[in-house]
Coordinates of C-alpha atoms and ligand atoms in Angstrom, one line a residue:
M1 CA -42.7 -0.1 -36.3
A2 CA -42.4 3.6 -36.9
A3 CA -40.3 3.0 -40.0
A4 CA -42.7 0.3 -41.2
G5 CA -45.6 2.6 -40.7
S6 CA -44.0 5.3 -42.7
A7 CA -42.9 2.9 -45.4
I8 CA -46.2 1.1 -45.8
G9 CA -48.3 3.4 -47.9
L10 CA -49.5 3.9 -51.4
G11 CA -46.4 2.2 -52.7
S12 CA -47.7 -1.1 -51.4
I13 CA -51.4 -0.6 -51.8
W14 CA -51.7 1.4 -55.0
K15 CA -48.4 1.2 -57.0
F16 CA -47.4 -2.4 -56.3
P17 CA -50.6 -4.0 -57.8
Y18 CA -50.7 -1.9 -60.9
V19 CA -47.0 -2.2 -61.7
V20 CA -47.3 -6.0 -61.1
G21 CA -50.2 -6.0 -63.5
Q22 CA -48.3 -4.1 -66.2
N23 CA -45.3 -6.4 -65.9
G24 CA -47.0 -9.7 -66.2
G25 CA -47.6 -11.0 -62.7
G26 CA -45.8 -13.9 -60.9
A27 CA -42.4 -13.6 -62.4
F28 CA -42.3 -9.9 -61.6
I29 CA -43.3 -10.6 -58.0
I30 CA -40.4 -13.1 -57.6
L31 CA -38.0 -10.4 -58.9
Y32 CA -39.6 -7.9 -56.5
I33 CA -39.0 -10.2 -53.5
V34 CA -35.5 -11.1 -54.6
C35 CA -34.6 -7.4 -55.0
S36 CA -36.0 -6.6 -51.6
L37 CA -34.0 -9.3 -49.9
V38 CA -30.7 -9.2 -51.8
F39 CA -30.4 -5.4 -52.3
G40 CA -33.2 -3.9 -50.1
L41 CA -32.2 -5.6 -46.9
P42 CA -28.5 -4.5 -46.9
L43 CA -29.5 -1.0 -48.0
V44 CA -32.1 -0.7 -45.2
M45 CA -29.6 -1.9 -42.6
N46 CA -27.0 0.4 -44.0
E47 CA -29.2 3.5 -43.8
F48 CA -30.2 2.6 -40.2
L49 CA -26.5 2.1 -39.3
I50 CA -25.5 5.5 -40.9
G51 CA -28.1 7.1 -38.7
K52 CA -27.2 5.2 -35.7
L53 CA -23.5 5.9 -36.0
S54 CA -23.9 9.6 -36.8
G55 CA -27.0 10.4 -34.8
R56 CA -27.9 12.8 -37.7
S57 CA -30.4 13.1 -40.5
A58 CA -29.3 12.5 -44.1
Y59 CA -28.4 16.2 -44.3
G60 CA -25.7 16.1 -41.7
A61 CA -24.8 12.4 -41.5
F62 CA -22.3 12.3 -44.4
R63 CA -20.3 15.2 -43.0
A64 CA -20.4 13.7 -39.5
L65 CA -19.1 10.4 -40.7
T66 CA -16.3 11.5 -43.0
G67 CA -15.5 15.0 -41.8
T68 CA -15.7 16.4 -45.4
N69 CA -18.3 18.0 -47.5
R70 CA -17.6 15.8 -50.5
W71 CA -20.8 13.7 -50.0
Q72 CA -23.2 16.6 -49.6
W73 CA -24.4 16.1 -53.2
L74 CA -26.0 12.9 -52.1
S75 CA -28.2 14.8 -49.7
W76 CA -29.4 16.8 -52.7
V77 CA -30.2 13.7 -54.7
F78 CA -32.3 12.6 -51.8
L79 CA -34.0 15.9 -51.6
V80 CA -34.9 16.0 -55.3
S81 CA -36.1 12.4 -55.1
V82 CA -38.4 13.1 -52.2
I83 CA -39.8 16.2 -53.8
V84 CA -40.4 14.4 -57.1
I85 CA -42.2 11.6 -55.2
M86 CA -44.4 14.0 -53.4
S87 CA -45.3 15.8 -56.7
F88 CA -47.5 12.8 -57.6
Y89 CA -47.9 11.1 -54.2
F90 CA -50.2 13.8 -52.9
L91 CA -52.3 13.6 -56.0
V92 CA -52.9 9.9 -55.4
T93 CA -53.6 10.6 -51.8
G94 CA -56.2 13.0 -53.1
W95 CA -57.7 10.2 -55.1
C96 CA -58.1 8.1 -51.9
F97 CA -59.9 11.0 -50.2
Y98 CA -62.2 11.4 -53.2
Y99 CA -63.0 7.7 -53.3
M100 CA -63.7 7.7 -49.6
V101 CA -66.1 10.6 -50.0
E102 CA -67.7 8.9 -53.0
A103 CA -68.0 5.6 -51.1
A104 CA -69.7 7.4 -48.2
S105 CA -72.3 8.9 -50.5
N106 CA -72.9 5.5 -52.1
T107 CA -72.0 6.6 -55.6
F108 CA -70.7 3.2 -56.7
A109 CA -74.0 1.3 -56.1
G110 CA -74.9 -0.7 -59.2
M111 CA -71.9 0.3 -61.3
D112 CA -70.3 -2.3 -63.5
A113 CA -66.7 -2.4 -64.7
A114 CA -67.4 -0.1 -67.6
A115 CA -69.2 2.4 -65.4
L116 CA -66.5 2.4 -62.8
R117 CA -63.9 3.0 -65.4
A118 CA -65.9 5.9 -66.8
H119 CA -66.3 7.3 -63.3
F120 CA -62.6 7.3 -62.8
S121 CA -61.9 8.8 -66.2
A122 CA -64.4 11.6 -65.5
F123 CA -62.7 12.4 -62.2
E124 CA -59.3 12.2 -63.9
A125 CA -60.3 14.7 -66.5
N126 CA -61.5 17.2 -63.9
A127 CA -58.5 19.3 -63.1
L128 CA -60.2 21.5 -60.6
Q129 CA -61.6 18.6 -58.5
M130 CA -58.3 16.8 -58.5
T131 CA -56.5 19.9 -57.5
I132 CA -58.8 20.5 -54.6
Y133 CA -58.4 16.9 -53.3
A134 CA -54.6 17.1 -53.7
A135 CA -54.6 20.4 -51.9
I136 CA -56.6 19.0 -49.0
A137 CA -54.0 16.2 -48.6
I138 CA -51.2 18.8 -48.7
V139 CA -52.8 21.1 -46.2
L140 CA -53.7 18.3 -43.9
T141 CA -50.1 17.0 -43.9
A142 CA -48.7 20.4 -43.5
S143 CA -51.0 21.1 -40.5
V144 CA -49.9 18.0 -38.7
L145 CA -46.3 19.2 -39.1
W146 CA -47.1 22.8 -38.4
F147 CA -48.9 22.1 -35.1
D148 CA -46.3 19.5 -34.3
V149 CA -48.8 16.7 -33.6
N150 CA -46.9 14.1 -35.6
K151 CA -46.2 12.2 -32.4
G152 CA -49.9 11.9 -31.8
I153 CA -50.5 10.8 -35.4
E154 CA -47.8 8.2 -34.9
R155 CA -49.6 6.9 -31.8
L156 CA -52.9 6.8 -33.7
S157 CA -51.3 5.0 -36.6
K158 CA -50.0 2.3 -34.2
I159 CA -53.6 1.4 -33.7
L160 CA -54.8 2.0 -37.3
M161 CA -52.0 0.3 -39.2
P162 CA -52.7 -3.1 -37.5
I163 CA -56.4 -2.6 -38.2
L164 CA -55.4 -2.0 -41.9
F165 CA -53.4 -5.2 -41.7
L166 CA -56.3 -7.3 -40.4
F167 CA -58.7 -5.7 -42.8
L168 CA -56.4 -6.6 -45.7
I169 CA -56.2 -10.2 -44.6
L170 CA -60.0 -10.5 -44.3
M171 CA -60.5 -8.8 -47.7
A172 CA -57.9 -11.2 -49.3
A173 CA -59.8 -14.2 -47.8
H174 CA -63.0 -12.9 -49.3
M175 CA -61.5 -12.2 -52.7
I176 CA -60.0 -15.6 -53.0
S177 CA -63.4 -17.1 -52.4
L178 CA -65.0 -15.2 -55.3
D179 CA -66.1 -17.1 -58.4
G180 CA -63.1 -16.7 -60.7
G181 CA -60.9 -15.4 -58.0
T182 CA -58.4 -18.2 -58.2
A183 CA -57.4 -16.9 -61.7
G184 CA -56.1 -13.9 -59.9
L185 CA -54.0 -16.0 -57.6
H186 CA -52.8 -18.0 -60.5
Y187 CA -51.7 -14.8 -62.2
L188 CA -49.9 -13.6 -59.1
F189 CA -48.1 -16.8 -58.1
M190 CA -47.5 -18.8 -61.3
P191 CA -44.5 -17.1 -62.8
D192 CA -44.1 -16.7 -66.5
F193 CA -40.5 -16.0 -67.0
S194 CA -40.8 -15.1 -70.6
K195 CA -42.2 -11.7 -69.4
I196 CA -38.8 -10.7 -67.9
T197 CA -36.7 -8.2 -69.7
S198 CA -34.0 -5.8 -68.4
K199 CA -36.6 -3.0 -68.1
V200 CA -38.8 -5.3 -66.1
I201 CA -35.9 -6.0 -63.7
L202 CA -35.2 -2.3 -63.3
Q203 CA -38.9 -1.7 -62.5
A204 CA -38.9 -4.5 -59.9
M205 CA -35.8 -3.0 -58.2
G206 CA -37.2 0.5 -58.3
L207 CA -40.6 -0.6 -57.0
S208 CA -38.9 -2.6 -54.2
F209 CA -36.8 0.4 -53.1
F210 CA -39.8 2.7 -53.4
T211 CA -42.0 0.6 -51.2
L212 CA -39.2 0.1 -48.7
S213 CA -38.5 3.9 -48.6
V214 CA -34.8 3.1 -49.2
G215 CA -32.4 5.1 -51.3
M216 CA -33.8 8.5 -50.2
G217 CA -31.9 8.8 -46.9
I218 CA -35.1 8.7 -45.0
L219 CA -34.2 5.7 -42.9
I220 CA -31.0 7.4 -41.8
T221 CA -33.2 9.7 -39.7
Y222 CA -35.0 6.7 -38.1
G223 CA -31.6 5.1 -37.4
G224 CA -30.7 8.3 -35.5
Y225 CA -33.4 7.6 -33.0
M226 CA -32.5 4.0 -32.4
P227 CA -31.2 3.1 -28.9
K228 CA -27.6 2.0 -28.9
D229 CA -28.5 -1.7 -28.1
Q230 CA -31.2 -2.1 -30.7
N231 CA -30.4 -4.8 -33.2
V232 CA -30.3 -3.3 -36.7
T233 CA -30.5 -6.7 -38.5
S234 CA -33.6 -7.9 -36.9
T235 CA -35.3 -4.5 -37.1
S236 CA -34.6 -4.3 -40.8
V237 CA -35.8 -7.8 -41.5
Q238 CA -39.0 -7.2 -39.6
M239 CA -39.6 -4.0 -41.5
I240 CA -39.0 -5.5 -44.9
V241 CA -41.1 -8.6 -44.2
L242 CA -44.0 -6.3 -43.2
V243 CA -43.8 -4.2 -46.3
I244 CA -43.6 -7.3 -48.5
I245 CA -46.6 -8.9 -46.8
V246 CA -48.7 -5.8 -47.2
S247 CA -47.8 -5.5 -50.9
L248 CA -48.6 -9.2 -51.5
L249 CA -51.9 -8.8 -49.6
S250 CA -52.8 -5.9 -51.8
G251 CA -52.1 -8.1 -54.8
M252 CA -54.2 -10.9 -53.4
I253 CA -57.1 -8.5 -53.0
I254 CA -56.9 -6.8 -56.3
F255 CA -56.1 -9.6 -58.8
P256 CA -58.9 -12.0 -57.9
A257 CA -61.2 -9.0 -58.2
V258 CA -59.7 -8.1 -61.6
F259 CA -60.4 -11.5 -63.0
A260 CA -63.7 -12.1 -61.3
Y261 CA -65.2 -8.8 -62.5
G262 CA -63.8 -8.5 -66.0
F263 CA -61.0 -5.9 -65.6
S264 CA -57.6 -6.1 -67.2
P265 CA -54.5 -6.5 -65.0
S266 CA -52.7 -3.8 -67.0
E267 CA -55.4 -1.2 -66.3
G268 CA -52.7 1.2 -65.1
P269 CA -52.5 3.6 -62.1
E270 CA -56.3 3.5 -61.7
L271 CA -56.3 -0.3 -61.0
T272 CA -57.1 -0.2 -57.3
F273 CA -59.7 2.5 -57.7
V274 CA -61.7 0.9 -60.5
T275 CA -61.6 -2.7 -59.4
L276 CA -62.3 -2.6 -55.7
P277 CA -65.6 -0.7 -55.8
A278 CA -66.9 -3.5 -58.1
V279 CA -66.3 -6.1 -55.4
F280 CA -67.4 -3.9 -52.4
Q281 CA -70.9 -3.8 -53.8
H282 CA -71.4 -7.5 -53.3
M283 CA -69.9 -7.5 -49.8
F284 CA -71.4 -7.2 -46.4
S285 CA -72.6 -3.5 -46.1
P286 CA -71.0 -2.1 -49.2
T287 CA -70.9 1.5 -47.9
L288 CA -69.2 0.6 -44.6
T289 CA -66.7 -1.7 -46.3
S290 CA -65.7 0.7 -49.0
V291 CA -65.5 3.7 -46.6
T292 CA -63.3 1.6 -44.3
F293 CA -61.0 0.5 -47.0
F294 CA -60.5 3.9 -48.6
G295 CA -60.3 5.5 -45.2
L296 CA -57.5 3.1 -44.1
M297 CA -55.8 3.7 -47.4
C298 CA -55.9 7.5 -46.6
V299 CA -54.3 6.8 -43.2
A300 CA -51.5 4.7 -44.8
A301 CA -50.9 7.4 -47.3
L302 CA -50.9 10.2 -44.7
T303 CA -48.3 8.5 -42.5
S304 CA -46.1 8.4 -45.6
T305 CA -46.8 12.0 -46.7
I306 CA -46.0 13.2 -43.2
S307 CA -42.6 11.7 -43.1
L308 CA -41.8 12.7 -46.7
M309 CA -42.8 16.3 -46.0
E310 CA -40.9 16.3 -42.7
V311 CA -37.7 15.5 -44.5
V312 CA -38.0 18.6 -46.8
I313 CA -38.9 20.9 -44.0
A314 CA -36.0 19.7 -41.9
F315 CA -33.7 20.0 -44.9
I316 CA -34.7 23.6 -45.6
C317 CA -34.3 24.6 -41.9
E318 CA -30.8 23.0 -41.8
A319 CA -29.7 24.2 -45.2
T320 CA -30.7 27.8 -44.6
S321 CA -29.5 27.9 -41.0
T322 CA -26.0 29.1 -42.0
T323 CA -27.2 31.6 -44.6
K324 CA -28.3 35.3 -44.2
H325 CA -31.9 34.2 -44.4
P326 CA -32.5 31.3 -42.0
L327 CA -36.0 29.9 -42.2
N328 CA -37.7 28.5 -39.1
R329 CA -39.9 25.4 -39.1
H330 CA -43.2 27.3 -39.8
Q331 CA -41.7 29.2 -42.7
S332 CA -40.1 26.1 -44.1
T333 CA -43.5 24.3 -43.8
I334 CA -45.2 27.0 -45.9
V335 CA -42.4 27.0 -48.5
T336 CA -42.6 23.3 -48.8
A337 CA -46.4 23.2 -49.0
L338 CA -46.3 25.9 -51.7
I339 CA -43.8 24.0 -53.8
L340 CA -46.0 20.9 -53.5
V341 CA -49.2 22.7 -54.5
V342 CA -47.4 24.0 -57.6
A343 CA -45.8 20.7 -58.5
N344 CA -49.1 18.7 -58.0
T345 CA -51.1 21.2 -60.0
L346 CA -48.6 21.0 -62.8
C347 CA -48.9 17.2 -62.8
I348 CA -52.7 17.5 -62.8
L349 CA -52.8 20.0 -65.7
S350 CA -50.5 17.9 -67.8
M351 CA -52.7 14.8 -67.0
T352 CA -55.9 16.5 -68.0
G353 CA -54.5 17.9 -71.2
H354 CA -54.6 21.5 -70.1
A355 CA -50.9 21.9 -70.5
D356 CA -49.6 19.9 -73.4
W357 CA -46.2 21.5 -73.3
L358 CA -45.8 19.8 -69.9
T359 CA -44.9 16.5 -71.3
V360 CA -41.6 14.6 -71.3
K361 CA -41.1 12.2 -74.3
G362 CA -44.8 12.1 -74.9
Q363 CA -45.6 11.2 -71.3
N364 CA -47.6 13.5 -69.0
L365 CA -45.7 14.8 -65.9
F366 CA -47.5 12.4 -63.5
N367 CA -46.1 9.4 -65.4
S368 CA -42.8 11.1 -65.9
F369 CA -42.3 12.0 -62.2
N370 CA -43.4 8.5 -61.2
A371 CA -40.9 6.9 -63.6
L372 CA -38.1 9.4 -62.9
S373 CA -38.2 8.7 -59.1
T374 CA -38.6 4.9 -59.3
N375 CA -36.3 4.1 -62.2
I376 CA -33.6 6.8 -61.8
L377 CA -33.5 8.9 -58.7
I378 CA -34.0 6.1 -56.1
P379 CA -31.5 3.7 -57.7
V380 CA -29.0 6.5 -58.0
G381 CA -29.6 7.4 -54.3
A382 CA -29.2 3.7 -53.3
L383 CA -26.0 3.4 -55.4
G384 CA -24.6 6.5 -53.8
T385 CA -25.4 5.4 -50.2
A386 CA -23.8 1.9 -50.9
L387 CA -20.6 3.5 -52.3
F388 CA -20.4 5.9 -49.5
S389 CA -20.6 3.3 -46.8
G390 CA -18.6 0.7 -48.7
W391 CA -15.6 2.9 -49.7
F392 CA -15.6 6.1 -47.8
V393 CA -16.6 5.6 -44.3
P394 CA -13.5 4.8 -42.2
K395 CA -13.5 1.1 -41.6
A396 CA -12.8 1.4 -37.9
R397 CA -16.3 2.6 -37.4
Y398 CA -17.8 -0.8 -38.2
Q399 CA -15.4 -2.9 -36.3
G400 CA -16.9 -5.0 -33.6
S401 CA -19.9 -6.0 -35.7
R402 CA -19.5 -9.1 -37.8
V403 CA -22.6 -8.3 -39.9
G404 CA -21.3 -4.8 -40.2
S405 CA -18.0 -5.8 -41.7
F406 CA -19.5 -8.3 -44.1
L407 CA -22.1 -5.9 -45.2
Y408 CA -19.6 -3.1 -45.8
L409 CA -16.8 -5.0 -47.3
V410 CA -18.6 -7.4 -49.6
V411 CA -22.2 -6.4 -50.1
L412 CA -22.1 -2.6 -50.2
R413 CA -18.7 -2.3 -51.8
W414 CA -19.2 -4.7 -54.6
L415 CA -22.5 -6.6 -54.9
V416 CA -25.1 -3.7 -54.7
P417 CA -23.2 -1.1 -56.8
I418 CA -22.3 -3.6 -59.5
A419 CA -25.9 -4.9 -59.7
I420 CA -27.5 -1.5 -59.8
V421 CA -25.1 -0.3 -62.5
I422 CA -25.6 -3.4 -64.6
I423 CA -29.4 -3.3 -64.3
F424 CA -29.5 0.4 -65.0
L425 CA -27.2 0.3 -68.1
D426 CA -28.9 -2.8 -69.4
S427 CA -32.3 -1.3 -69.3
I428 CA -31.2 1.9 -71.1
N429 CA -29.7 -0.4 -73.8
I430 CA -26.1 0.5 -73.2
I431 CA -25.1 -3.1 -72.5
Ligands
LIG501 N1 -42.6 3.7 -49.1 C1 -43.6 4.6 -49.3 C2 -44.8 3.8 -49.9 O1 -44.7 2.7 -50.2 C3 -43.3 5.7 -50.3 C4 -42.1 6.4 -49.8 C5 -40.9 6.5 -50.5 C6 -41.9 7.1 -48.6 N2 -40.0 7.2 -49.8 C7 -40.6 7.6 -48.6 C8 -42.7 7.3 -47.5 C9 -40.1 8.3 -47.5 C10 -42.2 8.0 -46.4 C11 -40.9 8.5 -46.4 O2 -45.8 4.4 -50.1

């Protein structure tokens, strides 16, 4: 449940719907589910097992299992990947805060689709405001880790995440009953396979790994905390099913609203933020409903930012512990928070057009970081972990577990690496 709480976040509620919308709906969802079950499941199980066998985090696990330093580079890939994710994740967490505040002050009352779009664009053009909200998210997350109250937050999230789940179900039921809402379901669940290209497959795989938090070594840490007798297979299945359900629920909330209120499915990253306030206005107590929704979205985002940031802090502590200048937890927290403030501010400046030199191939940094993590860093991390376990961990370690030997000898050695490499090369037009 802790792993699911950390994995369920903006990936499922914000990123999933808009990426589905940009990639044509139903067929993409099938790919997403297939990737999650065929590649995601073995990779999740594998990370849990690496943690369970080594009792370490991603930083020490590879050395502990092989006795060499040859796999240390993979920890660095994970670190870069987590930092790149946080460089835009906090920014979007800031959007959630802003929308919660705006909802509480009843700003959206009477706005139609065009006005809501304009409202978001105005916010998105205001570098200072966005920086302040992102900074609030960073400082809040850093304070939780600084004061070491993450256990308390975890307990709180055990109550709030099920509430989020119930709320999403109620919302989905309401949306489907909207006039025109069934067009959204049609879009979501009637696959149009002509929309599938190799780039779309790579996106589906990347999105699946992103929402499952796999390929970044994060789940290794959770595996380290597992009791010896805990069943890795059923734990992984439960976690994956929960993430898929929350993602699908978000889709079932957003797409009926998109079609009922005249938005476009391919609106982009602002999809959740522009469509939902349109619907909330016609619901029971608009202010209460929208504050609750954006508030719960903030909670889901924060449980993710806390575990993302924790990884970097722990990494800095461990990596500097053998140097002349070891950093303690508090110092590492400050260093991490500063890196994040700089990275998020750069993203914001490049989005608002204040720093045109900060573009990569004509894309602003926000889009570039988003794509870099989902389409490159996470698949590379996943490939590395699969190869590590399939080929380099002494086989003797997995004897005694039938699932373990199958997983290692067939799936992680061959299936996952070959598939990732083919999907990857195909989408950059090498094949
Ligand atoms: N899975 C998270 C989400 O869907 C994002 C994420 C990726 C994450 N890697 C992570 C969260 C590591 C926590 C830890 O929003």
